[in-house]
Amino acid sequence: MSHILTMIAQRLALGLVTLFVVSLIIFLGTELLPGDFAQEILGQSATPETVAALREQLGLNDPMHIRYLGWLTDIVQGDFGESLANGQSVAGLIGGRLVRTLQLASYAAAIAVPLSLVLGILAALFRNSFFDRFANASALSSISFPEFFVAYILIFLLAGANGAFPSTAINISRGDPNFTEYLHVAFLPALTLTLVVTAHMMRMTRAAIINLLSSPYIEMARLKGMSPMRIIVKHALPNALAPIINVVALNLAYLITGVVVVEVVFVYPGLGQLMVDSVAARDMPVVQGVALIFAGAYVLLNLTADVLATLSNPRLVHRR
Amino acid sequence: MGFLTGLLWLAAAIIAAMAAGWLFRTAAVAVTPRGVSKELKTAPLTASFGMLMIIIYILVAFLAPVIAPFSETEVVGPEFMFPGDDPAFVLGTDNLGRDMLSRMIYAARNTVGIAFVTTALAFIIGSVLGLLAAIVGGWLDQLLSRTVDVLMAIPALIFALLLLTIVGTSIINMILVIAVIDSTRVFRLARAVAMNIVVMDYVEAAKLRGEGLWRLITREILPNAMAPLVAEFGLRFCFVFLTISALSFLGLGIQPPTADWGAMVKDTATMITFGNVTPLLPAAAIALLTVSVNFVVDWQLHRASGLKE
Amino acid sequence: MSDKEVLLTIRDLRIEGRADEEWLEIVKGVDLTLHKGEVLGLIGESGAGKSTIGLAAMGFARDGCRISGGTIDFDGIDLRSASEAKRRGLRGKRIAYVAQSAAASFNPAHKLIDQYSEAPVQHGVMSRGEANNDAVELYGKMQLPNPDEIGFRYPHQVSGGQLQRAMTAMAMACRPDLIIFDEPTTALDVTTQIEVLSAIRDIVEQFDTAAIYITHDLAVVAQMADKIKVLLKGEEVEEADTRTMLNAPTQDYTKSLWAVRSHARPEQPPIEAGTTPVVSVKGVTAGYGTLDVLKNINFDIHARRTVAVVGESGSGKSTTARVITGLLPPREGEIQFNGQTLPADYRNRTKDQLRQAQMIYQMADTALNPKQKLRELIGRPAQMYLGLNGKALEERVRNLLDLIELEPDDYIDRLPSELSGGQKQRIGIARALAAEPQFIICDEVTSALDQLVAEGILKLLDKLQAEFDLAYMFITHDLATVKSIADEVVVMKEGVVVEQGPKSEMFQPPHDPYTELLLSSVPEMDPDWLDKLLEERAAGGAGAAVEGAGN
C-alpha cells in the first residue's frame, strides 16, 4: 500500500503548489491594476498627501515580494483584508455567504448525483431504445441552455401569482429559515442547478459505460451467459469508475463555483452574488478573497476525485 | 391544465422541429453533390434540424439591417409592451420602449459574431501551442502543460470575472480574457489528439526521412487531427457563447446600448413575474443556437468514434 | 468418432455483417456436425468467417452482425428460435468460450477466481465455496504455478501464457459439453504456446469435452483437432479427418495453403573476406532510462544479403532497429555505414545518410498516412531526396507501382483505406524503394498478414534485393519466415545476441540451448509432433534445459 500513500502525498503536494501559484496569479493581478490602489480607495478628490500616507499605511511602498508574503501570511491566518466599498472585513463578508452557497450546492448535489447515475446506467442498459434517445436529446438540450433560461422557465412555470414556490430566495438573508422552510425557498435555484448538472453527469456516465461495451471482457461476460443488468453493473461499471468520479467532481465543483448566475437570478445571498457585485464595483480585496475560496474548493474537489479514481484502479492499487 | 397545454405545445414544437429537419435533409441531399449528400444521409433528424437552424442564424446575422423593422437602439414605442399588444411590434417592446424583434435580430449579429471571433482566437492560440507541445515535446511541452494545469485549476467563470475586474469591462477585454481562458481547454485537446498521431509509424517515417517541423505539422499531423478539432470547435463555440451571454446577463459583458441577448434578458427580467414571456425570448434564442450546434457536433463525434451500435 | 452421439448440428448457416448501412453476407451457407467429445479445427485466412461461425455455435452474433439463415441445433435445442434467456442459460454453462487475447478478455477489475466462480454461481451449478475449491483444482490441472494462490491475483498480475490457461480453466468451470477456442495461442510467443497447447489438449481429453478450435495456423490445428474444416470467404472448402487432410487435401486452395511454407531462398555464395559491410553494428549498448535493453550487440549486414534478427517479445530486436535508424542513440558503441561511423542521433545525419537506410513497418495501417494518396506517399521520398518533380516524379511513382506489381493507372490516386492489407504493405516497400537506399530494415513485415499474402511479400522482397543489390535486416519472431528468406541469422534473448551465423549452420545442431528451445517449439505439420516433443522434453532433450521460458 505504501506506493499508494506516496502517490496520494504527491497529489496533495501538487495541489498545494497549484494553490500557491493561483494565489500568486491573483496577487499579481492586483498589481497590474491600472491606477494607484490608494488613489482607488480614497477616490479622485483625495490630496496627494493623504494618498501618500495611505500608501505608507498599506505598505504599498514595500517591494512586491515582501507585500506578497505579508498578504499570503494574512490569508493563511484568515485575514482577507477589508472591502474597499464599505470597509467591512472581507472574511466576515465571505463567511456567512460561503455557508449559504455550500447549502445550495449540497441541496442540488443530493438530488443530482444519485439521479444522474441511475439515469446514466439505465440509458446505457437500454441504449438505442426510445428512452435512451429521449434522455440523450433532453440532456443535450439542457446542457445547451443558458442557466438563466432554465431559471426563468422554472419561474414562469412554478412561481408567479399562483405558483407553489417563491421566485426569489431573498428572504433567506432576511430571516433565518428552518430546514423545511429553506428547502421550500431554495427549491427553484436548487432545481435549476440540478437540471444543468444532471444532464452532463448522465451523459458522461452513459458514455463511460458504453465506451467499455465493445471490450473483449464484456463480450466474454456475455458469452458466460450473464444478464445485461449484471454486465453493466458488475463488469462495465467498476471499470468506468474513474471517468465517472471525475465528471461528478467536476460537476460538484461547478455547483460551488458556477452558481453565480443562478444566485443572481434568484437573488440568493451567496458567494456568487457577492462576487458579481464586487466585480462591478472593482472591490479588489473581496474579489481576491472570493476567487481564492472558489479556486481552493475547485482544487480540493479535483484532488479528491484524482485520489478516488486512483483507488478505483486495481492496476495501481495491486501492483505486480 | 396549464401544465398539460404546455406539454402539448412542447410536443408540437418537437414534431415541427423534426419535420423541418427532415425537409431540410431531404432538400440538402437533393441539391448537394454525391460525396456530400452521402454523408448528409447519415445525419439524424436532430442534427439536420441543427444544421438548418445554424444556417438561419447565419443568414439573420448577415441580413440584420435588411430584415429588422426598426433600428437597434431607437426608442419607438411605449415601454413593456406584451407581444401581440400592437401589430407593429410583433414581440412587444423592452424596458425603454425599443422594438424587441429588431433588437433580437441585431443581437444575432453582435452576440454570435463576438462569440465566433472569441472562439476562433481561442482556437488559434490553443491548437497551435497544443500541436507544438506534442511534436516538439521536452521542456516546451512541460512548460506549456504545467502552465495550463495551473490555469485550469481556477474555475473558468471565476477566472474571467477576476481578470475582467483587473482589466476592466469592455468588449475587446472580454474577447481577450475569454479567448485566453478557453485556449487552455483547446490546448489540452489539441495536445492529446496530436500525441496520438505523433506516435504513429507514419510520423516516425516522416521524421526519419528528414522532414522539417512545418511539413510534419501541415502534411502529416494536421490532416489527421482535423475531425476531432472541428468537433471541438463546435463545443467550444457553445461554451464561449454561453459564457459571454452569462457575463452580459450579469452586466459585465457586452455593454448597452448594443443589443445582446444576455443583456436583453437582464433588462426585461422583471416582466417575467407579470406573466410576460418577453425575457424568455432572447434566452430561447441563445438556447436554440447552442442546442443546434450541439446536435450537429454530437452527430459528428458519433460518426468519428465509429460506434456503430 | 462418428459412433458417438451428435452434439451440434449446423445447417446452411448464413450470417450478415453491416458495412456502411448495408448488410453483406459474411458466412454463406456453412454446414457443420460435431459429435460429443470431438475436436473440430476451423481454419482459414482472415475474413474466412471462422470466429463468426464459432460464436454462432453459441447462438451469438457480435454487434453489427446478425444470423440471417440456417439452423443451429445444440443437443436438441434450436438455438435460433430459443429465447434469449434460454440461450443465456446455455452460455458459460453448457457451451463455453476461450478468447484470443486472455489479457483483454479478463475483466481488469476482478480477481481471477471471482471471474472463475461467476458462471457456476450465477448458473446455479455450484455454491461460491465449491466453485473456489474447484478453481484451485482446475488451475492445478492446467499446470499453473501456485494453484492455491494464483486465483487471488488480478489479471494484470499474471503473465499472458498463464492467463490463457486460467481462461481455459474458467471455460471448464461448469464442465461444458462444448468449448469454442478462438485462436487461443495466436498472441503468445512460440515457447509459451507449447505449454498452453499441451494444457488445453490434456484437459479437453480428461473431461471428454467437444471443442471447436479456431486458428489460422495449420501446424497448431494439426496437434489439436480430430478433424479439420477449411474455410474461405465464408464458405466451406473441404472437411476431412486431420491425417487425411494433411496428407491428401483435395482442393486447390487447401493445397496452396499447405504449400505456403515452401518458399526458400537459394543459398548465397559466401561473402569474400575483407568486404566492407553495408551496415555494421559495433558493441551497441542501449536502453531507456537506466534500463539497458541491449547489451553489447555486434553484427554485420552485407550488400545482397538478408540478416534475420530473431527473438521473442522483449528480446530487444526492435530496439536494435531504433538504434540503427538513430531514433535511440546508444549508450555505448556505434553504427557504421559502409565503414563510416553514422551520427548517433538521426537529427544529426545528412540527407544522404537518411536516404540510404529505409524502414518497412509491421503495421502498414499505422505506417501510411491515411489522408495521403499513394501518389504523395510514394512520391515524397523521390521528390525530397532525388529532387524529382512534375512529370519525372509521376513517371517514377508509376515505375515504383509497377515494381510492386500494382497497376499504376488504377492505384496512383487511391488512399490507403482503399487497399487490402497486403497491398498496403507493398506500398510500404515502394516508399522505401523510392529513396533508392542501400539498406532496408523490415520490422515484422509479414506477421500481420495471412500466409498466402505474406508469401507474396517475401517473394517480392527477394526479387527487389536481387534487382537493386539491397541489404536487408529482417526482424521477426517467426522461424518459418527465417528459414525462407535469411542468409544469416542473429538470435536474441533479453537484449543479448545468443547465437549468430549463416542460416545453414543455425538450423543444424549443435545449438545454443535457447536456440534449441526456440527451434523445437515451432509447431510442425505432423499430428504427432506435440506428443513426440513433450516426450523428448520429459526425457531431457529438445530445449528442456531452458526452464520456464516465457512464463
PDB file of C-alpha atoms in Angstrom, chain C residues 84 115 119 163 214 327 414 416 519 545:
ATOM      1  CA  GLU C  84     -32.575 -15.040 -25.290  1.00  0.00           C
ATOM      2  CA  GLN C 115     -14.354 -14.435 -12.570  1.00  0.00           C
ATOM      3  CA  ALA C 119     -20.551 -18.643 -14.208  1.00  0.00           C
ATOM      4  CA  LEU C 163      -3.811 -16.067 -18.253  1.00  0.00           C
ATOM      5  CA  ILE C 214     -10.346 -21.871 -34.494  1.00  0.00           C
ATOM      6  CA  LEU C 327      15.790   7.125 -33.034  1.00  0.00           C
ATOM      7  CA  ARG C 414      -6.085   5.777 -54.075  1.00  0.00           C
ATOM      8  CA  PRO C 416      -4.525   3.653 -48.057  1.00  0.00           C
ATOM      9  CA  LEU C 519      13.607 -24.137 -32.890  1.00  0.00           C
ATOM     10  CA  ALA C 545      17.481 -27.312 -20.327  1.00  0.00           C
TER      11      ALA C 545
END
